[in-house]
Structure formats: structure tokens, C-alpha cells
Coordinates of C-alpha atoms in Angstrom, one line a residue:
D1 CA 10.1 -21.6 -7.6
R2 CA 9.1 -17.5 -7.8
C3 CA 6.9 -15.9 -5.5
S4 CA 3.2 -15.9 -6.6
Y5 CA 3.5 -12.0 -6.8
C6 CA 6.8 -11.9 -9.0
D7 CA 7.8 -11.3 -12.3
F8 CA 11.4 -10.2 -12.0
F9 CA 13.6 -11.5 -14.3
S10 CA 14.9 -14.5 -13.3
V11 CA 16.4 -18.1 -14.4
P12 CA 17.2 -21.2 -13.1
L13 CA 21.3 -21.8 -12.4
I14 CA 22.4 -22.7 -16.0
K15 CA 24.8 -25.4 -15.7
D16 CA 27.4 -25.7 -18.2
P17 CA 29.0 -29.1 -18.7
T18 CA 32.4 -27.9 -18.9
F19 CA 31.6 -26.0 -15.4
S20 CA 30.6 -27.2 -11.4
T21 CA 28.2 -25.0 -10.2
I22 CA 30.6 -22.7 -8.2
E23 CA 32.8 -22.5 -11.3
Y24 CA 30.0 -20.8 -13.2
E25 CA 29.0 -18.5 -10.6
I26 CA 32.5 -17.4 -10.3
S27 CA 32.4 -16.7 -13.7
Y28 CA 29.4 -14.6 -13.3
V29 CA 31.0 -12.8 -11.3
Q30 CA 34.2 -12.1 -12.9
A31 CA 32.3 -10.7 -15.8
T32 CA 30.3 -9.0 -14.0
L33 CA 33.4 -7.3 -12.2
M34 CA 35.2 -7.1 -15.7
N35 CA 31.7 -4.9 -16.4
I36 CA 31.9 -2.7 -13.7
Q37 CA 35.9 -2.3 -14.4
N38 CA 35.4 -1.0 -18.2
W39 CA 31.9 1.2 -17.3
S40 CA 33.8 2.7 -14.5
K41 CA 36.7 4.2 -17.1
L42 CA 34.7 4.9 -19.9
F43 CA 32.3 7.1 -18.0
G44 CA 35.2 8.2 -15.6
A45 CA 32.8 6.7 -12.4
G46 CA 34.1 6.0 -9.5
P47 CA 34.9 6.1 -6.3
F48 CA 31.1 5.0 -5.8
S49 CA 29.4 6.6 -2.9
T50 CA 26.6 3.7 -2.9
I51 CA 26.6 0.0 -3.7
Y52 CA 23.4 -2.1 -3.8
L53 CA 23.9 -5.8 -4.5
G54 CA 20.2 -6.8 -5.4
G55 CA 17.6 -7.0 -7.6
G56 CA 17.8 -10.6 -7.2
T57 CA 19.3 -12.3 -4.1
P58 CA 23.2 -12.3 -3.9
S59 CA 22.9 -14.0 -0.3
V60 CA 21.7 -17.3 -2.1
I61 CA 24.9 -17.8 -4.6
D62 CA 28.3 -20.1 -3.1
R63 CA 30.1 -17.9 -0.5
R64 CA 32.8 -18.3 -2.2
A65 CA 31.6 -16.3 -5.1
L66 CA 29.9 -13.5 -3.1
K67 CA 33.2 -13.2 -1.3
I68 CA 35.0 -12.8 -4.6
L69 CA 32.4 -10.1 -5.8
I70 CA 32.5 -8.3 -2.3
D71 CA 36.6 -7.9 -2.1
D72 CA 36.8 -6.9 -6.0
L73 CA 34.1 -4.1 -5.4
E74 CA 36.2 -2.9 -2.1
Q75 CA 38.6 -0.9 -4.9
F76 CA 35.5 0.9 -6.2
V77 CA 34.2 2.3 -3.2
D78 CA 34.6 5.3 -1.1
T79 CA 35.5 5.7 2.4
D80 CA 31.8 6.6 3.3
C81 CA 30.0 4.2 1.1
E82 CA 26.6 2.9 1.9
W83 CA 26.6 -0.6 1.0
T84 CA 23.5 -3.0 0.9
I85 CA 23.1 -6.3 0.3
E86 CA 19.9 -8.0 -0.1
A87 CA 19.3 -11.4 1.5
N88 CA 16.1 -13.9 2.0
P89 CA 15.7 -15.6 5.7
D90 CA 15.8 -18.8 4.7
S91 CA 19.6 -17.9 2.7
L92 CA 20.5 -15.8 6.0
D93 CA 22.9 -17.6 8.7
K94 CA 25.7 -17.0 11.2
A95 CA 28.6 -17.6 8.6
L96 CA 27.4 -15.6 6.5
L97 CA 26.9 -12.5 8.6
D98 CA 30.4 -13.1 10.0
M99 CA 31.7 -13.0 6.7
L100 CA 29.8 -9.9 5.4
A101 CA 30.7 -8.2 9.1
G102 CA 34.5 -8.0 7.6
T103 CA 34.1 -6.0 4.5
G104 CA 32.6 -3.1 3.7
V105 CA 28.9 -4.2 3.5
N106 CA 27.0 -2.3 6.4
R107 CA 23.5 -2.3 5.0
I108 CA 21.3 -5.9 4.9
S109 CA 18.1 -5.1 3.0
L110 CA 15.8 -8.3 4.2
G111 CA 12.9 -9.4 2.4
I112 CA 10.2 -10.5 4.5
Q113 CA 7.0 -9.3 3.3
T114 CA 4.5 -10.6 5.7
L115 CA 4.9 -12.1 8.7
S116 CA 1.0 -13.1 9.0
E117 CA 0.3 -16.9 9.0
E118 CA -2.3 -16.5 6.4
E119 CA -0.5 -14.3 4.0
W120 CA 2.5 -16.3 4.0
P121 CA 1.4 -19.5 1.9
I122 CA -0.5 -16.6 -0.3
L123 CA 2.3 -15.1 -1.2
R124 CA 4.5 -18.4 -1.7
R125 CA 7.5 -17.3 0.5
V126 CA 10.2 -19.6 0.4
G127 CA 11.0 -20.8 4.1
S128 CA 8.7 -20.1 7.0
I129 CA 7.8 -17.1 9.3
D130 CA 9.6 -19.2 11.9
E131 CA 12.7 -18.4 10.1
A132 CA 12.0 -15.1 9.0
V133 CA 12.0 -13.8 13.2
Q134 CA 15.0 -15.9 13.5
A135 CA 16.9 -14.1 11.1
I136 CA 16.2 -11.0 11.9
E137 CA 16.5 -11.5 15.4
L138 CA 20.3 -12.7 14.4
L139 CA 20.8 -9.4 12.4
C140 CA 19.8 -7.4 15.6
E141 CA 23.5 -8.9 16.6
Y142 CA 25.4 -7.3 14.9
P143 CA 26.0 -3.7 13.6
F144 CA 24.8 -3.7 10.4
E145 CA 21.9 -1.2 9.5
L146 CA 18.6 -3.1 8.5
S147 CA 16.0 -2.5 6.5
V148 CA 12.9 -4.7 6.0
D149 CA 10.4 -4.8 3.0
L150 CA 6.7 -5.5 3.7
L151 CA 3.8 -5.8 1.2
M152 CA 0.0 -4.3 1.8
G153 CA -2.8 -4.8 0.2
I154 CA -2.2 -8.6 0.2
P155 CA -5.4 -10.7 -1.0
N156 CA -7.1 -13.2 1.0
K157 CA -9.6 -16.2 0.5
T158 CA -12.3 -14.1 2.2
N159 CA -12.4 -10.0 3.1
K160 CA -13.6 -11.1 7.1
G161 CA -9.5 -10.0 7.8
R162 CA -10.0 -6.8 6.6
Q163 CA -12.0 -5.6 9.9
G164 CA -10.0 -4.3 13.0
H165 CA -6.4 -4.8 13.3
S166 CA -4.5 -5.6 9.9
S167 CA -1.7 -7.9 9.5
I168 CA 0.7 -5.1 8.7
M169 CA -0.1 -3.8 12.3
N170 CA 1.2 -6.9 13.5
S171 CA 4.1 -6.9 11.5
L172 CA 5.2 -3.6 12.1
E173 CA 4.6 -3.9 15.8
Y174 CA 7.3 -6.9 16.1
L175 CA 9.6 -4.7 13.5
I176 CA 9.9 -1.9 15.6
G177 CA 12.9 -1.6 18.0
R178 CA 14.6 -3.9 15.8
V179 CA 14.9 -1.7 12.1
S180 CA 15.5 1.7 11.2
H181 CA 14.5 1.2 7.9
L182 CA 11.4 0.2 6.3
S183 CA 9.9 -0.6 2.4
I184 CA 6.2 -0.9 2.5
Y185 CA 4.6 -2.0 -1.2
D186 CA 1.7 -2.1 -2.3
L187 CA 0.7 -5.4 -4.0
T188 CA 0.9 -4.9 -7.6
L189 CA -0.9 -7.7 -9.7
E190 CA 1.6 -8.2 -12.5
K191 CA 0.3 -10.0 -15.8
G192 CA 1.2 -13.8 -15.8
T193 CA 1.7 -14.2 -12.1
L194 CA 0.0 -16.8 -10.6
I195 CA -1.4 -14.5 -7.6
E196 CA -2.9 -12.5 -10.7
S197 CA -4.3 -15.4 -11.9
Q198 CA -6.1 -16.1 -8.5
V199 CA -7.3 -12.7 -8.3
S200 CA -8.9 -13.0 -12.0
S201 CA -10.6 -16.7 -11.0
G202 CA -12.1 -15.5 -7.5
K203 CA -10.2 -17.4 -5.7
L204 CA -8.9 -14.6 -3.6
I205 CA -9.9 -11.2 -3.2
M206 CA -8.1 -7.8 -3.2
P207 CA -8.6 -5.3 -1.0
D208 CA -10.8 -2.4 -2.4
S209 CA -8.8 1.4 -2.6
D210 CA -11.0 2.6 0.1
E211 CA -9.6 -0.2 2.8
L212 CA -5.8 0.1 1.4
A213 CA -5.9 4.0 2.4
E214 CA -7.5 3.4 5.2
E215 CA -4.2 1.0 6.0
R216 CA -1.7 3.0 4.5
D217 CA -2.9 5.8 6.8
K218 CA -2.8 3.4 9.9
V219 CA 0.5 2.8 9.2
D220 CA 1.8 6.1 8.5
L221 CA 0.2 7.3 11.8
Y222 CA 1.7 4.2 13.5
L223 CA 5.1 4.6 12.3
E224 CA 5.1 8.6 12.8
G225 CA 4.4 8.0 16.8
Q226 CA 7.5 5.6 16.7
G227 CA 9.9 8.1 15.3
F228 CA 9.9 7.0 11.6
H229 CA 9.3 9.6 9.0
R230 CA 7.7 8.4 5.2
Y231 CA 10.2 10.3 3.1
E232 CA 9.2 8.3 -0.2
V233 CA 5.7 7.2 -1.5
S234 CA 7.0 3.6 -0.2
N235 CA 10.0 4.1 2.2
Y236 CA 9.8 5.1 6.0
A237 CA 13.0 5.5 8.2
K238 CA 14.4 7.1 11.2
P239 CA 16.0 10.4 10.7
G240 CA 19.5 9.7 9.5
H241 CA 18.7 6.0 8.2
E242 CA 17.4 6.9 5.0
C243 CA 18.5 4.9 2.1
R244 CA 21.4 6.7 0.2
H245 CA 21.2 4.4 -2.9
N246 CA 17.2 4.7 -3.3
A247 CA 17.7 8.7 -3.3
V248 CA 20.2 8.4 -6.4
Y249 CA 17.1 6.4 -8.4
W250 CA 14.5 8.9 -7.1
N251 CA 16.9 12.4 -7.9
M252 CA 17.7 11.0 -11.2
E253 CA 21.7 10.7 -10.8
P254 CA 23.8 8.8 -12.6
Y255 CA 24.3 5.1 -12.0
L256 CA 25.7 1.6 -13.7
G257 CA 23.5 -1.3 -13.3
V258 CA 25.6 -4.4 -14.0
G259 CA 25.4 -8.0 -14.3
S260 CA 22.7 -9.9 -16.5
G261 CA 19.3 -7.7 -17.3
G262 CA 21.1 -4.9 -15.1
V263 CA 20.3 -1.0 -16.4
S264 CA 22.4 1.8 -16.5
T265 CA 21.5 5.6 -16.6
I266 CA 23.9 8.3 -18.1
Q267 CA 23.0 12.1 -18.7
Y268 CA 24.3 14.4 -20.6
P269 CA 27.1 15.6 -20.9
M270 CA 28.2 12.5 -19.6
C271 CA 27.7 10.5 -22.8
E272 CA 28.4 11.5 -26.0
E273 CA 25.9 9.4 -27.1
S274 CA 23.1 12.2 -25.7
Q275 CA 23.8 15.5 -27.6
E276 CA 20.5 17.5 -26.5
L277 CA 20.6 19.3 -23.5
G278 CA 18.5 17.3 -21.0
T279 CA 18.2 13.9 -22.7
I280 CA 19.2 10.9 -20.9
I281 CA 20.9 7.7 -21.9
R282 CA 20.0 4.3 -20.6
I283 CA 21.4 0.6 -21.3
T284 CA 20.0 -2.4 -20.6
E285 CA 22.5 -5.4 -20.4
T286 CA 21.6 -8.9 -22.1
R287 CA 19.7 -11.1 -20.3
D288 CA 21.4 -14.2 -22.1
I289 CA 23.6 -15.2 -18.8
S290 CA 25.8 -17.5 -20.9
A291 CA 26.6 -14.8 -23.3
Y292 CA 27.3 -12.5 -20.6
I293 CA 29.9 -14.8 -19.3
E294 CA 31.3 -14.8 -22.1
A295 CA 31.8 -11.5 -23.5
P296 CA 30.1 -9.2 -21.0
M297 CA 30.9 -5.9 -22.9
E298 CA 30.7 -7.3 -26.3
I299 CA 27.4 -8.6 -26.2
P300 CA 24.9 -6.3 -27.8
K301 CA 22.8 -4.1 -25.5
D302 CA 19.6 -2.2 -25.4
I303 CA 20.6 1.1 -25.4
E304 CA 17.8 3.9 -25.4
I305 CA 18.0 7.7 -25.8
I306 CA 15.5 9.4 -23.8
D307 CA 14.3 12.5 -25.2
K308 CA 14.3 15.9 -23.3
K309 CA 10.3 15.9 -22.4
T310 CA 10.7 12.2 -21.4
A311 CA 13.4 12.5 -19.4
L312 CA 11.8 15.7 -17.5
F313 CA 8.8 13.7 -16.9
E314 CA 10.9 11.0 -15.4
F315 CA 12.4 13.7 -12.9
L316 CA 9.3 15.0 -11.8
M317 CA 7.7 11.4 -11.4
M318 CA 10.5 10.3 -9.5
G319 CA 11.3 13.6 -7.5
F320 CA 7.6 13.9 -6.4
R321 CA 7.8 10.5 -4.9
T322 CA 10.2 12.3 -1.8
S323 CA 9.4 14.5 0.5
R324 CA 12.2 16.5 -0.1
G325 CA 10.1 16.9 -3.8
I326 CA 12.7 18.5 -7.0
D327 CA 15.1 20.5 -7.1
L328 CA 14.3 23.6 -9.1
K329 CA 17.8 24.5 -9.2
R330 CA 19.1 21.1 -10.6
I331 CA 16.7 20.8 -13.2
K332 CA 17.7 24.0 -14.3
S333 CA 21.2 23.4 -15.2
L334 CA 20.3 20.1 -16.4
F335 CA 17.4 21.0 -18.9
G336 CA 17.8 24.7 -18.8
I337 CA 14.2 25.2 -18.3
D338 CA 12.4 27.3 -14.8
V339 CA 10.0 23.9 -14.7
E340 CA 7.4 25.9 -12.6
E341 CA 7.1 27.8 -15.6
C342 CA 6.5 24.4 -18.0
I343 CA 3.5 23.0 -15.5
P344 CA 1.8 26.4 -13.5
S345 CA -1.8 25.1 -13.9
A346 CA -0.4 22.0 -11.9
L347 CA 1.1 23.4 -9.6
K348 CA -1.6 26.5 -9.2
R349 CA -4.4 23.8 -8.7
W350 CA -2.8 21.8 -6.2
N351 CA -1.1 24.3 -4.3
S352 CA -2.6 23.7 -1.2
E353 CA -1.3 20.6 -1.6
I354 CA 2.2 21.4 -2.3
V355 CA 5.3 22.3 0.2
R356 CA 8.0 24.9 -0.9
N357 CA 11.4 24.8 0.7
G358 CA 13.9 26.8 -0.6
D359 CA 14.8 25.5 -4.2
F360 CA 12.4 22.2 -3.5
V361 CA 9.3 21.9 -4.5
A362 CA 6.9 18.8 -2.9
L363 CA 3.8 17.0 -1.9
R364 CA 2.9 17.1 1.1
P365 CA 3.9 13.7 2.4
D366 CA 0.4 12.9 3.8
N367 CA -1.0 13.4 0.3
F368 CA 0.9 11.1 -1.4
D369 CA -2.6 9.5 -2.7
I370 CA -2.7 12.7 -5.0
L371 CA 0.4 11.6 -6.6
N372 CA -0.6 9.8 -9.8
R373 CA -3.4 12.4 -10.5
F374 CA -0.9 15.3 -10.1
L375 CA 1.3 14.0 -12.3
V376 CA -0.9 13.1 -15.2
E377 CA -2.2 16.5 -15.0
C378 CA 2.2 17.4 -15.7
L379 CA 2.5 15.0 -18.4
E380 CA -0.4 16.5 -20.0
E381 CA 0.8 20.4 -19.3
L382 CA 4.5 19.8 -20.3
D383 CA 5.3 21.3 -23.8
L384 CA 9.0 21.3 -24.5

């Protein structure tokens, strides 16, 4: 079953009568490896500086299939590769960690979301808080970098719980000293999810924007005092423990997304389909898993050419999410423009909230709450 807030692409395991479950999973893994091999040759990609196994929960597949995937991926990695695998507490055990410890995997991203007894059933998380705590304690016995995902702004049956010490602060107090990285997202009500219908019907109450802003301020202040810095809107790390893979997205660097539903983004001039300087191509793999297994490179893919203005706005949107900000030199080389000449009014209006550091322009991390308003003004002003 899905968690109550989840709208990610997922399907039940399709059991082809000619395959056992393990054979089906291995066939999917082999198709994915073939996909990586072919895309790497086509775009001259690799060795990879980061690998991220996730966007699903790879820890739930048969360990034999997972081992085949990881062993084969070894040929594509750089010597200093950051290699992350996502896991949920209920699918994590010593046998899996022992297996991973003997591979190139060096980072675990654990989906916890909350350690609140009240909020766990609201989110309909699989397993239990006890299992989550046991998984964290077990991970502390291994040399992996550990990142944990949490949610803020979880609705409840009354708003009395919003007063005083919030549940996320209790979660953080336990996690500090055990993790080096935290991703803390505001819960978004996605259309069609169970939690959205419960809020719409009045069964659950969402915190208002002021409560959420106050809670985020408490989180920022507490984590700063514990040696974490907010290096992106939703991400905190101890110095030197920032997620390098996420930075690939935020810096709008080329990346390959493989597997059913995977998304790749390739910039001009890497791909011939994108002719104008500054345009990018986005490729989405089929969501038909059986078709993907049968012919991963032959199945029609959704190919989108993103024009120069849209691509530039994506650069601004992703770059300004980070404390590092946008790289003026890189934008100049990719788009052939001076971005400060494209959005002068927005930069002038928000000048007191902007930090300049060499070739980088960023919003002050303590004022990330203005990000959406600032970006709207940037979009309105862009004229390419």
C-alpha cells in the first residue's frame, strides 16, 4: 500500500506466468543495466561521479537481483563516486548492510518522515517507529554516510499539537549525533492522495503558513546550533557531508535517469537534437515495465526539447534553491547571456536579500521563504 501522502509512480510487481518473482526482478535489473550501457555509449557518459539508487525503494527487491545490479554498476563508477541507496526501515537488516558494505555503496538515505506516534498512522507508513529506531541504530554500526528524510507540516486531528514542542523537534533531538545529513520537506497535499481527501473532508487539519514558518525557523535555529547548515531549501548537512548527487540536479548538470519512468536531462551541445545554445533535452522512460524489460532501448520514449527561456528559468529556479546560488560564468557559457542583464529589476528589488560571492549570486539562506515570490518576478522579467 502507498503512504497516505504519496503520488510517486509505482506499480505492483507484475508476475509474468513464464517467470518466477526473482527471475522477473533480475530481468528488470538486466534491462536497466543495458539501458545504462547504451546511454553511456550514446552520450559518452561516465565514469559517473555520483550514483543514486532510488526514487523507489531498491532495498525491497530480492537481494540477489540487487547484488547483480550493484556488481554490474561498479564498472561505471569513478574512484571517488558518491553512491547512495534509498531504503525504508522495514526492509533494512544486517544481512543487507553486510552485503552493501562489501560494495561501492557508501551512503544510505533512509525514509523515516516522522518519529511521532501520532503522525505515523496518519502518514500510513509501513512498519513501525520501533523498526525505524532499530534501523538507525543498526546503521550507526556501519561506516555509511547516513541521511534521513523527515516531513514538516503533517496534518493532525486537532491543532492542539501545534502548541509548544513540535513533533519534528523530538525527531531531530533523537537523530542529532546519529546522522550527518537531513532532508526536511514540507508536506504537499497531492491531488488524489488519501491525506488530501482527509484534509478536504475536514478529518485532518493542516497547519497554517505562519505555524509552518515558525516551525521551520525553530528547525533552522536548532540545527545551526548542532553544527548543521542549510545548504538548500529542504536540506541540511554537517560541513563536508552535503549530498553531491542532489547538487547535480540543483546545478542543472547532465544526468541519466534509468529504469521504468526514469528521467534524463542532457544539455546542448551534448545532444544533436537540441540545436539552439541553451536548450536542453529531457527524456522520460516508459512506465510500462513489461515493455521496458522486453526492449529497454527500443520502446518509444517521451522526448521533450526545452527552449532557451524555459531552460534558463529552470537554472534560476534550481540554483536559487541553494545557499551557493547561481553560477554567473556557467550560465554565460551555456546560454551566451549575462543573466544579471536579464533580471535587473528582480535583483534590484530583492537586493537586501541577495548575497554575492565572486561569480555566484544567492538568496540569503535565512530568507528562503521569499524564494517563490522572487522567482515569479524573475520569470515575469525574462525576455529572451
